[in-house]
Short mmCIF file of N, CA and C in Angstrom, two decimals:
data_model
loop_
_atom_site.label_atom_id
_atom_site.label_comp_id
_atom_site.label_asym_id
_atom_site.label_seq_id
_atom_site.Cartn_x
_atom_site.Cartn_y
_atom_site.Cartn_z
N PHE P 686 156.33 59.18 198.96
CA PHE P 686 157.47 58.54 198.79
C PHE P 686 158.10 58.78 200.49
N ARG P 687 158.98 57.31 200.35
CA ARG P 687 159.75 56.81 201.56
C ARG P 687 161.25 56.56 201.42
N SER P 688 161.86 57.05 201.67
CA SER P 688 163.44 57.29 201.31
C SER P 688 163.62 56.06 202.28
N THR P 689 163.38 55.54 202.86
CA THR P 689 164.09 54.68 204.55
C THR P 689 162.93 54.10 205.39
N PRO P 690 162.01 53.04 204.59
CA PRO P 690 160.80 52.27 204.74
C PRO P 690 161.48 51.00 206.29
N VAL P 691 162.54 51.00 206.17
CA VAL P 691 162.87 49.93 207.08
C VAL P 691 162.56 51.29 208.95
N ILE P 692 163.06 52.28 208.82
CA ILE P 692 163.00 52.91 210.41
C ILE P 692 161.89 54.17 210.06
N LYS P 693 161.27 53.88 209.56
CA LYS P 693 159.80 55.22 208.98
C LYS P 693 160.63 56.19 208.95
N GLY P 694 162.01 56.58 208.73
CA GLY P 694 162.12 58.46 208.81
C GLY P 694 161.66 58.56 207.41
N LYS P 695 161.81 59.95 207.66
CA LYS P 695 161.02 61.27 207.12
C LYS P 695 161.88 61.69 205.92
N SER P 696 161.76 61.77 204.89
CA SER P 696 162.80 62.41 203.68
C SER P 696 163.20 62.97 203.74
N GLU P 697 163.01 64.16 204.52
CA GLU P 697 163.81 65.27 204.47
C GLU P 697 164.80 65.23 205.11
N TYR P 698 164.62 63.79 206.27
CA TYR P 698 165.79 63.35 207.11
C TYR P 698 166.96 63.20 206.04
N THR P 699 166.36 62.22 205.61
CA THR P 699 167.35 61.68 204.44
C THR P 699 168.63 62.89 203.54
N GLY P 700 167.62 63.14 203.22
CA GLY P 700 168.09 64.26 202.25
C GLY P 700 169.70 65.61 203.06
N VAL P 701 169.49 65.89 204.35
CA VAL P 701 170.23 66.65 205.53
C VAL P 701 170.86 65.49 205.26
N ALA P 702 171.32 63.98 205.81
CA ALA P 702 172.34 63.31 206.36
C ALA P 702 172.65 63.32 204.89
N LEU P 703 172.37 63.33 204.46
CA LEU P 703 172.54 63.35 202.79
C LEU P 703 173.89 63.87 201.87
N ILE P 704 172.59 65.42 202.23
CA ILE P 704 174.19 66.71 202.20
C ILE P 704 174.75 66.42 202.88
N THR P 705 174.77 66.22 204.38
CA THR P 705 175.71 66.73 205.49
C THR P 705 177.02 65.70 205.01
N ILE P 706 176.50 64.72 204.32
CA ILE P 706 178.02 63.21 204.38
C ILE P 706 178.33 63.67 203.18
N THR P 707 177.82 64.47 201.88
CA THR P 707 178.53 64.82 201.03
C THR P 707 179.49 66.38 201.49
N ILE P 708 178.84 67.32 201.91
CA ILE P 708 179.44 68.18 202.04
C ILE P 708 180.92 67.99 203.41
N PHE P 709 180.94 66.60 204.11
CA PHE P 709 181.88 66.36 204.81
C PHE P 709 183.30 65.48 204.83
N GLY P 710 182.28 64.56 203.16
CA GLY P 710 183.39 64.11 202.20
C GLY P 710 184.00 64.40 200.84
N LEU P 711 183.14 65.85 200.93
CA LEU P 711 183.93 66.40 199.88
C LEU P 711 185.21 66.91 200.73
N MET P 712 185.38 67.36 201.53
CA MET P 712 186.10 68.56 202.64
C MET P 712 186.99 67.39 202.52
N GLY P 713 186.64 66.16 203.27
CA GLY P 713 187.95 65.44 203.60
C GLY P 713 188.76 65.23 202.50
N MET P 714 188.30 64.29 201.17
CA MET P 714 188.72 64.43 200.53
C MET P 714 190.31 65.55 200.31
N LEU P 715 189.68 66.79 200.49
CA LEU P 715 190.51 68.05 199.64
C LEU P 715 191.21 68.00 200.85
N ILE P 716 191.56 67.47 201.98
CA ILE P 716 191.98 68.09 203.52
C ILE P 716 192.79 66.70 203.92
N TYR P 717 192.27 65.42 204.34
CA TYR P 717 193.57 64.53 204.33
C TYR P 717 194.49 64.99 203.72
N PRO P 718 194.45 64.76 201.90
CA PRO P 718 196.09 64.26 201.90
C PRO P 718 196.83 65.65 202.25
N LEU P 719 196.03 66.83 202.65
CA LEU P 719 197.48 67.84 202.55
C LEU P 719 198.01 67.58 204.58
N ALA P 720 196.97 66.37 205.03
CA ALA P 720 196.60 66.79 206.70
C ALA P 720 197.56 65.13 206.64
N LEU P 721 198.06 64.54 205.36
CA LEU P 721 198.95 63.41 206.04
C LEU P 721 200.28 63.90 206.03
N THR P 722 200.67 64.89 206.37
CA THR P 722 202.52 64.72 207.50
C THR P 722 201.18 65.16 208.31
N TRP P 723 201.30 65.78 208.91
CA TRP P 723 200.65 65.65 210.38
C TRP P 723 200.26 64.81 211.00
N LEU P 724 199.12 64.31 210.37
CA LEU P 724 198.48 62.87 210.82
C LEU P 724 198.96 61.99 211.03
N GLU P 725 200.18 61.51 210.78
CA GLU P 725 202.07 60.57 210.80
C GLU P 725 201.32 58.56 210.88
N LEU P 726 200.27 59.25 209.78
CA LEU P 726 199.94 57.98 209.27
C LEU P 726 200.82 56.79 208.60
N SER P 727 201.19 55.38 208.47
CA SER P 727 201.70 54.86 207.37
C SER P 727 200.77 54.18 206.57
N LYS P 728 201.13 53.68 205.36
CA LYS P 728 200.19 53.32 203.87
C LYS P 728 198.93 52.97 204.44
N THR P 729 199.09 51.86 205.29
CA THR P 729 197.90 51.58 206.06
C THR P 729 196.99 51.52 206.69
N GLY P 730 197.66 52.27 208.16
CA GLY P 730 197.40 53.71 208.51
C GLY P 730 196.15 54.67 207.96
N TYR P 731 196.94 55.50 206.23
CA TYR P 731 196.24 56.43 206.16
C TYR P 731 194.79 55.42 205.55
N ALA P 732 194.51 54.11 204.16
CA ALA P 732 194.26 53.56 203.46
C ALA P 732 192.16 53.90 204.49
N LEU P 733 192.95 52.46 205.81
CA LEU P 733 192.02 52.75 207.33
C LEU P 733 190.99 54.54 206.81
N PHE P 734 192.56 54.60 207.30
CA PHE P 734 191.09 56.36 207.99
C PHE P 734 190.56 56.91 206.75
N CYS P 735 191.11 56.92 205.57
CA CYS P 735 190.23 57.09 203.94
C CYS P 735 189.16 56.85 204.59
N ALA P 736 189.45 55.56 204.64
CA ALA P 736 188.07 54.06 204.20
C ALA P 736 187.29 53.79 205.30
N THR P 737 187.37 54.34 206.15
CA THR P 737 186.65 54.50 207.37
C THR P 737 185.88 56.10 207.72
N THR P 738 186.02 56.86 207.55
CA THR P 738 185.83 58.16 207.47
C THR P 738 185.25 58.87 206.41
N LEU P 739 185.67 58.57 205.41
CA LEU P 739 184.57 58.99 203.73
C LEU P 739 183.63 57.91 203.17
N HIS P 740 182.57 58.47 202.79
CA HIS P 740 181.43 57.66 202.66
C HIS P 740 181.34 57.39 201.24
N MET P 741 181.65 57.64 200.44
CA MET P 741 181.95 56.93 199.14
C MET P 741 183.17 57.03 198.62
N THR P 742 182.78 55.97 197.51
CA THR P 742 184.06 54.87 197.30
C THR P 742 184.17 56.39 196.58
N GLY P 743 184.21 57.61 195.10
CA GLY P 743 185.21 58.24 195.05
C GLY P 743 186.02 58.86 195.50
N LEU P 744 185.33 59.55 196.65
CA LEU P 744 186.23 60.20 197.28
C LEU P 744 187.66 59.82 198.21
N ILE P 745 186.79 57.65 198.49
CA ILE P 745 188.16 57.55 199.14
C ILE P 745 189.36 57.36 198.42
N LYS P 746 188.79 56.74 197.55
CA LYS P 746 189.60 56.53 195.66
C LYS P 746 190.97 58.04 195.64
N ILE P 747 190.08 58.94 195.84
CA ILE P 747 190.91 60.02 195.43
C ILE P 747 191.80 60.79 196.75
N ALA P 748 190.99 60.37 198.05
CA ALA P 748 191.99 60.56 199.47
C ALA P 748 193.10 59.22 199.20
N ALA P 749 193.19 58.60 198.52
CA ALA P 749 193.47 57.43 199.35
C ALA P 749 194.72 57.42 198.16
N ALA P 750 194.54 57.73 196.85
CA ALA P 750 195.75 57.45 195.77
C ALA P 750 196.88 59.15 196.28
N VAL P 751 196.60 58.91 196.65
CA VAL P 751 197.56 60.69 197.26
C VAL P 751 198.64 59.24 197.26
N LEU P 752 198.75 58.23 198.49
CA LEU P 752 199.60 57.19 198.62
C LEU P 752 200.46 56.22 198.14
N GLY P 753 199.45 55.97 196.39
CA GLY P 753 199.55 54.82 195.49
C GLY P 753 198.78 54.27 195.24
N GLU P 754 198.58 53.32 193.94
CA GLU P 754 197.56 52.10 193.65
C GLU P 754 197.81 51.78 194.81
N ASP P 755 198.75 50.88 195.95
CA ASP P 755 197.94 50.56 197.00
C ASP P 755 197.44 50.73 197.81
N SER P 756 197.18 51.77 198.54
CA SER P 756 196.50 52.63 199.39
C SER P 756 195.19 52.36 199.37
N VAL P 757 195.32 52.69 197.92
CA VAL P 757 193.51 53.00 196.70
C VAL P 757 193.39 51.61 197.31
N LYS P 758 193.58 50.30 196.76
CA LYS P 758 193.48 49.18 196.77
C LYS P 758 193.02 48.81 197.90
N LEU P 759 193.42 48.87 198.84
CA LEU P 759 193.36 48.09 200.68
C LEU P 759 192.13 49.18 201.29
N ALA P 760 191.70 50.68 200.50
CA ALA P 760 190.66 51.61 201.37
C ALA P 760 189.91 50.87 201.03
N LEU P 761 190.08 50.72 199.28
CA LEU P 761 188.23 50.02 198.20
C LEU P 761 187.93 49.03 199.05
N ALA P 762 189.50 48.15 199.64
CA ALA P 762 188.76 46.87 200.64
C ALA P 762 187.92 47.00 202.16
N ILE P 763 188.40 47.87 202.46
CA ILE P 763 187.98 48.30 203.57
C ILE P 763 186.50 48.74 203.89
N LYS P 764 186.81 49.57 202.49
CA LYS P 764 185.41 49.88 203.02
C LYS P 764 183.59 49.09 200.94
N MET P 765 184.80 48.27 200.90
CA MET P 765 183.56 47.75 200.84
C MET P 765 183.14 45.57 202.17
N ALA P 766 184.38 46.18 202.44
CA ALA P 766 183.87 45.30 203.81
C ALA P 766 182.37 46.26 204.41
N ARG P 767 183.46 47.47 204.81
CA ARG P 767 182.04 48.55 205.25
C ARG P 767 180.14 48.34 204.64
N THR P 768 180.89 48.39 203.47
CA THR P 768 179.30 48.04 202.56
C THR P 768 179.24 46.46 203.34
N ALA P 769 179.86 45.17 203.14
CA ALA P 769 178.83 44.11 203.27
C ALA P 769 178.10 44.87 204.90
N MET P 770 178.94 44.92 205.39
CA MET P 770 177.52 44.72 206.69
C MET P 770 176.81 45.74 206.86
N ILE P 771 176.85 46.79 206.19
CA ILE P 771 174.51 47.10 205.72
C ILE P 771 173.65 46.08 205.95
N ILE P 772 174.13 45.25 204.93
CA ILE P 772 173.40 43.41 205.36
C ILE P 772 172.74 44.04 206.66
N PRO P 773 173.68 42.68 207.17
CA PRO P 773 173.28 42.51 209.31
C PRO P 773 172.58 43.59 209.48
N VAL P 774 173.65 44.81 209.39
CA VAL P 774 172.43 46.46 209.84
C VAL P 774 170.75 46.34 208.83
N VAL P 775 170.68 46.20 208.52
CA VAL P 775 169.42 46.44 208.05
C VAL P 775 167.88 45.11 208.46
N LEU P 776 169.06 44.55 207.68
CA LEU P 776 168.01 43.01 209.50
C LEU P 776 167.64 43.77 210.43
N PHE P 777 168.67 44.20 211.40
CA PHE P 777 168.40 44.61 212.42
C PHE P 777 167.27 45.49 212.09
N LEU P 778 167.56 46.84 212.07
CA LEU P 778 166.67 47.19 212.15
C LEU P 778 165.59 47.39 212.10
N SER P 779 165.12 46.72 210.49
CA SER P 779 163.37 45.86 210.24
C SER P 779 163.46 45.26 211.02
N TRP P 780 163.83 44.01 212.14
CA TRP P 780 163.63 43.35 213.54
C TRP P 780 162.73 43.84 214.10
N PHE P 781 164.13 44.90 214.99
CA PHE P 781 164.00 46.37 215.51
C PHE P 781 162.61 46.90 216.07
N ALA P 782 162.59 47.53 214.41
CA ALA P 782 161.14 48.36 213.81
C ALA P 782 159.37 47.51 213.98
N SER P 783 159.79 46.35 214.12
CA SER P 783 158.50 45.37 213.48
C SER P 783 158.21 44.73 214.98
N SER P 784 159.28 44.79 215.63
CA SER P 784 159.04 44.73 216.85
C SER P 784 158.35 46.05 217.43
N ARG P 785 158.86 46.22 216.83
CA ARG P 785 157.78 47.99 218.09
C ARG P 785 155.90 47.71 217.62
N ASP P 786 156.39 47.40 215.85
CA ASP P 786 155.41 47.28 215.62
C ASP P 786 154.70 45.89 216.21
N LYS P 787 154.54 44.97 216.86
CA LYS P 787 154.30 43.30 216.93
C LYS P 787 153.87 43.27 215.57
N GLU P 788 155.34 43.49 214.85
CA GLU P 788 155.19 42.05 213.43
C GLU P 788 156.27 41.48 213.24
N ARG P 789 157.00 40.31 214.38
CA ARG P 789 158.25 40.48 214.38
C ARG P 789 158.09 38.73 212.75
N LYS P 790 157.13 38.20 212.47
CA LYS P 790 156.77 37.50 211.89
C LYS P 790 157.20 38.19 210.30
N ALA P 791 156.68 39.60 210.67
CA ALA P 791 156.20 40.34 208.87
C ALA P 791 157.83 41.03 208.55
N TYR P 792 159.06 41.21 209.91
CA TYR P 792 160.08 41.81 209.73
C TYR P 792 161.11 41.88 208.56
N LEU P 793 161.43 39.97 208.24
CA LEU P 793 161.77 40.20 206.36
C LEU P 793 161.61 40.74 204.97
N ARG P 794 159.79 40.35 205.42
CA ARG P 794 159.02 41.49 204.19
C ARG P 794 159.24 44.02 203.87
N SER P 795 159.90 43.52 205.55
CA SER P 795 160.14 45.28 205.58
C SER P 795 161.52 45.64 205.40
N VAL P 796 162.10 44.59 205.17
CA VAL P 796 164.03 44.77 204.02
C VAL P 796 162.99 45.09 202.68
N PRO P 797 164.36 46.48 202.31
CA PRO P 797 163.14 47.22 200.76
C PRO P 797 163.71 45.45 200.10
N TRP P 798 163.59 45.19 198.77
CA TRP P 798 164.13 44.76 197.37
C TRP P 798 165.22 44.87 197.18
N PHE P 799 165.71 45.64 196.39
CA PHE P 799 166.48 46.38 196.02
C PHE P 799 167.93 45.34 197.53
N MET P 800 167.67 45.21 198.43
CA MET P 800 168.85 44.73 199.87
C MET P 800 168.77 43.10 199.43
N TRP P 801 168.03 42.41 199.04
CA TRP P 801 167.94 41.32 198.51
C TRP P 801 168.08 41.12 197.69
N VAL P 802 168.55 42.08 196.27
CA VAL P 802 168.71 42.14 194.89
C VAL P 802 170.22 42.38 195.15
N PHE P 803 170.83 43.09 196.18
CA PHE P 803 172.71 42.89 196.37
C PHE P 803 172.51 42.09 196.85
N VAL P 804 172.33 41.62 198.48
CA VAL P 804 172.20 40.05 198.73
C VAL P 804 172.81 39.08 197.46
N LEU P 805 171.73 38.90 196.79
CA LEU P 805 171.31 37.36 195.60
C LEU P 805 173.08 38.18 194.83
N MET P 806 172.82 38.67 194.11
CA MET P 806 174.31 39.08 192.73
C MET P 806 175.41 38.61 193.49
N GLY P 807 175.90 39.08 195.27
CA GLY P 807 176.73 39.34 196.03
C GLY P 807 177.24 37.60 195.77
N LEU P 808 175.81 36.86 196.78
CA LEU P 808 175.65 35.24 195.95
C LEU P 808 176.32 34.76 194.81
N ALA P 809 175.65 35.29 194.16
CA ALA P 809 175.58 34.36 192.49
C ALA P 809 177.54 35.01 191.53
N PHE P 810 177.31 36.15 191.60
CA PHE P 810 179.05 36.80 191.75
C PHE P 810 180.24 35.50 192.75
N SER P 811 179.37 35.43 193.45
CA SER P 811 180.65 34.63 194.83
C SER P 811 181.44 33.32 194.24
N PHE P 812 179.81 32.83 194.52
CA PHE P 812 179.84 31.65 194.74
C PHE P 812 179.11 30.22 193.04
N VAL P 813 178.73 31.49 192.11
CA VAL P 813 178.55 30.33 190.73
C VAL P 813 179.59 30.58 189.48
N PRO P 814 180.57 30.07 189.18
CA PRO P 814 182.43 30.47 189.18
C PRO P 814 182.12 30.84 187.26
N GLN P 815 180.83 30.45 186.18
CA GLN P 815 179.85 30.79 185.35
C GLN P 815 179.61 32.14 185.29
N LEU P 816 179.55 32.22 185.86
CA LEU P 816 179.28 33.71 186.14
C LEU P 816 180.45 35.67 186.42
N ILE P 817 181.39 34.79 187.23
CA ILE P 817 182.17 35.95 187.06
C ILE P 817 182.92 36.45 185.94
N PRO P 818 182.66 35.64 184.93
CA PRO P 818 183.60 36.53 182.90
C PRO P 818 182.60 37.79 182.74
N LEU P 819 181.05 37.53 183.70
CA LEU P 819 180.41 38.77 183.14
C LEU P 819 180.31 39.82 184.43
N ALA P 820 181.09 39.72 185.01
CA ALA P 820 180.83 40.71 185.95
C ALA P 820 181.90 42.23 185.75
N PRO P 821 182.96 42.06 184.51
CA PRO P 821 183.36 43.10 184.11
C PRO P 821 182.44 44.16 182.72
N LYS P 822 181.53 42.67 181.84
CA LYS P 822 180.81 43.33 181.10
C LYS P 822 179.24 43.96 182.12
N LEU P 823 179.07 44.25 182.67
CA LEU P 823 177.45 44.21 183.60
C LEU P 823 178.68 45.29 184.53
N LYS P 824 179.45 45.76 184.58
CA LYS P 824 180.01 46.73 185.17
C LYS P 824 179.02 48.00 184.52
N PRO P 825 179.50 48.20 183.87
CA PRO P 825 178.59 49.36 183.17
C PRO P 825 177.20 49.27 183.32
N TYR P 826 176.56 48.41 183.72
CA TYR P 826 175.32 49.30 183.60
C TYR P 826 174.54 49.35 184.97
N ALA P 827 175.59 48.21 186.12
CA ALA P 827 175.50 48.50 187.40
C ALA P 827 175.99 50.78 187.23
N GLY P 828 176.70 51.26 186.86
CA GLY P 828 176.90 52.34 187.34
C GLY P 828 175.82 53.20 187.02
N ILE P 829 175.74 52.87 185.73
CA ILE P 829 174.47 53.37 184.80
C ILE P 829 172.84 52.98 185.44
N LEU P 830 172.94 52.04 186.49
CA LEU P 830 171.46 51.97 187.83
C LEU P 830 172.00 53.13 188.71
N PHE P 831 173.10 53.15 189.38
CA PHE P 831 173.47 53.74 190.13
C PHE P 831 173.60 54.89 190.17
N THR P 832 173.56 55.49 188.82
CA THR P 832 173.45 56.42 188.31
C THR P 832 171.55 57.59 188.58
N ILE P 833 170.43 56.62 187.68
CA ILE P 833 169.34 56.68 187.85
C ILE P 833 168.96 56.86 189.68
N ALA P 834 169.47 56.18 190.64
CA ALA P 834 169.12 55.82 191.57
C ALA P 834 169.16 57.46 192.11
N LEU P 835 170.79 57.69 192.16
CA LEU P 835 171.46 58.71 192.66
C LEU P 835 170.37 60.09 192.63
N THR P 836 170.04 60.11 190.80
CA THR P 836 169.45 61.16 189.96
C THR P 836 168.09 60.72 190.92
N SER P 837 167.59 60.24 191.06
CA SER P 837 165.80 59.64 192.08
C SER P 837 165.79 60.18 192.77
N ILE P 838 166.16 60.14 194.29
CA ILE P 838 166.75 60.72 195.30
C ILE P 838 166.60 62.59 195.06
N GLY P 839 167.67 62.81 194.65
CA GLY P 839 168.79 64.20 193.89
C GLY P 839 166.54 64.50 193.52
N LEU P 840 166.28 63.41 192.73
CA LEU P 840 164.97 64.72 192.45
C LEU P 840 163.61 64.41 193.06
N THR P 841 163.88 64.27 193.69
CA THR P 841 162.42 63.74 195.03
C THR P 841 162.70 64.76 196.39
N ALA P 842 163.91 65.70 196.38
CA ALA P 842 164.40 65.94 197.38
C ALA P 842 163.92 67.31 197.23
N ASP P 843 162.69 67.70 198.40
CA ASP P 843 162.86 68.71 198.78
C ASP P 843 163.66 70.14 199.80
N LEU P 844 164.30 71.22 199.28
CA LEU P 844 165.02 71.22 199.81
C LEU P 844 164.56 72.62 200.54
N LYS P 845 163.61 72.90 200.22
CA LYS P 845 162.97 73.75 201.08
C LYS P 845 163.05 73.28 202.81
N PRO P 846 162.91 71.84 203.26
CA PRO P 846 163.30 71.45 204.58
C PRO P 846 164.13 70.68 204.95
N ILE P 847 165.17 70.87 204.00
CA ILE P 847 166.83 70.99 204.33
C ILE P 847 167.46 71.96 205.03
N VAL P 848 166.37 72.96 204.23
CA VAL P 848 166.89 74.97 203.70
C VAL P 848 166.72 74.72 205.80
N ASN P 849 165.45 74.90 206.22
CA ASN P 849 165.32 75.72 206.92
C ASN P 849 164.99 74.82 208.02
N ALA P 850 165.72 73.26 208.11
CA ALA P 850 166.40 72.29 209.12
C ALA P 850 167.46 73.69 210.10
N GLY P 851 167.90 74.52 209.52
CA GLY P 851 168.88 75.10 209.65
C GLY P 851 170.28 74.77 209.41
N GLY P 852 171.33 75.64 211.11
CA GLY P 852 172.99 74.24 210.54
C GLY P 852 173.30 73.62 211.66
N CYS P 853 172.13 73.44 212.58
CA CYS P 853 172.17 72.40 213.57
C CYS P 853 172.26 71.55 213.73
N HIS P 854 172.44 70.26 211.78
CA HIS P 854 172.90 68.61 212.03
C HIS P 854 174.23 69.18 211.18
N PHE P 855 174.86 70.40 210.49
CA PHE P 855 176.40 70.36 210.06
C PHE P 855 176.97 71.08 211.54
N ILE P 856 176.16 71.39 212.88
CA ILE P 856 177.85 71.09 213.64
C ILE P 856 177.52 70.80 213.57
N ILE P 857 176.20 69.51 214.50
CA ILE P 857 176.56 67.43 214.32
C ILE P 857 177.35 67.08 213.62
N GLY P 858 177.04 67.23 212.85
CA GLY P 858 177.93 66.12 211.55
C GLY P 858 179.76 66.67 211.45
N LEU P 859 180.21 67.83 211.98
CA LEU P 859 181.53 68.47 211.94
C LEU P 859 181.96 67.77 213.47
N PHE P 860 180.94 67.78 214.44
CA PHE P 860 181.33 67.17 216.15
C PHE P 860 182.24 65.31 215.59
N LEU P 861 180.91 65.00 214.78
CA LEU P 861 181.03 64.05 214.84
C LEU P 861 182.34 63.01 214.03
N TRP P 862 182.47 64.08 212.80
CA TRP P 862 183.06 63.96 211.59
C TRP P 862 184.84 64.13 212.43
N VAL P 863 184.82 65.21 213.00
CA VAL P 863 186.37 65.47 213.91
C VAL P 863 186.24 64.50 215.27
N TYR P 864 185.15 64.15 215.84
CA TYR P 864 185.54 63.19 216.85
C TYR P 864 186.00 62.10 217.04
#
C-alpha cells in the first residue's frame, strides 16, 4: 500500500507526518485562544493565523470560535482556499516525479483518482445550478466517506516505524510550527 503515490513516499513517513500534524494541531487549538491577548491580533488577523497554521478544519473552527462566528467563517474560507491549492501542488508534484522517470506524457495518470473526483465535484457544484440544492443532502454522506478514508489510514498504519522514528520529527515539526 502506497499512501503517497505522487511522490512515492513510504507509508511510515505519512504516518509520522499525520501524527505530528495532529499533535501540533491539537496543541494549537488549545494554545491559540489563550495566547490571543499576547499575539495582539485583530479578528481578521486571528482568523488568518488559525487558518494558515492549523491543518484540520475542526481544529480551525474551535480555535477561531473564540472571536465569534465571523472569525470562524473567515478562517474556514481561508482554509478552503488553502485546500484548493492542493490541486496545483499535486499536479506539479506528479509532473516533477514523472519527469524523473522520463514519463512526462503519463504524469496526469499518476495523479490520484480521488483528486480528479475532487476537481470534478468542485466544478460540478460550482457551475451546474441544478446540483446546488443537492449539496446539503449529500453533505452527511461526504462526512461518512471522509470518516471511512481516515479510518482506513489509521487501520493500515504500522506504529512500529513511527515509534522507531524517534522524536526528531517532533522537534522539526515544533521548529516549523513556531517559525
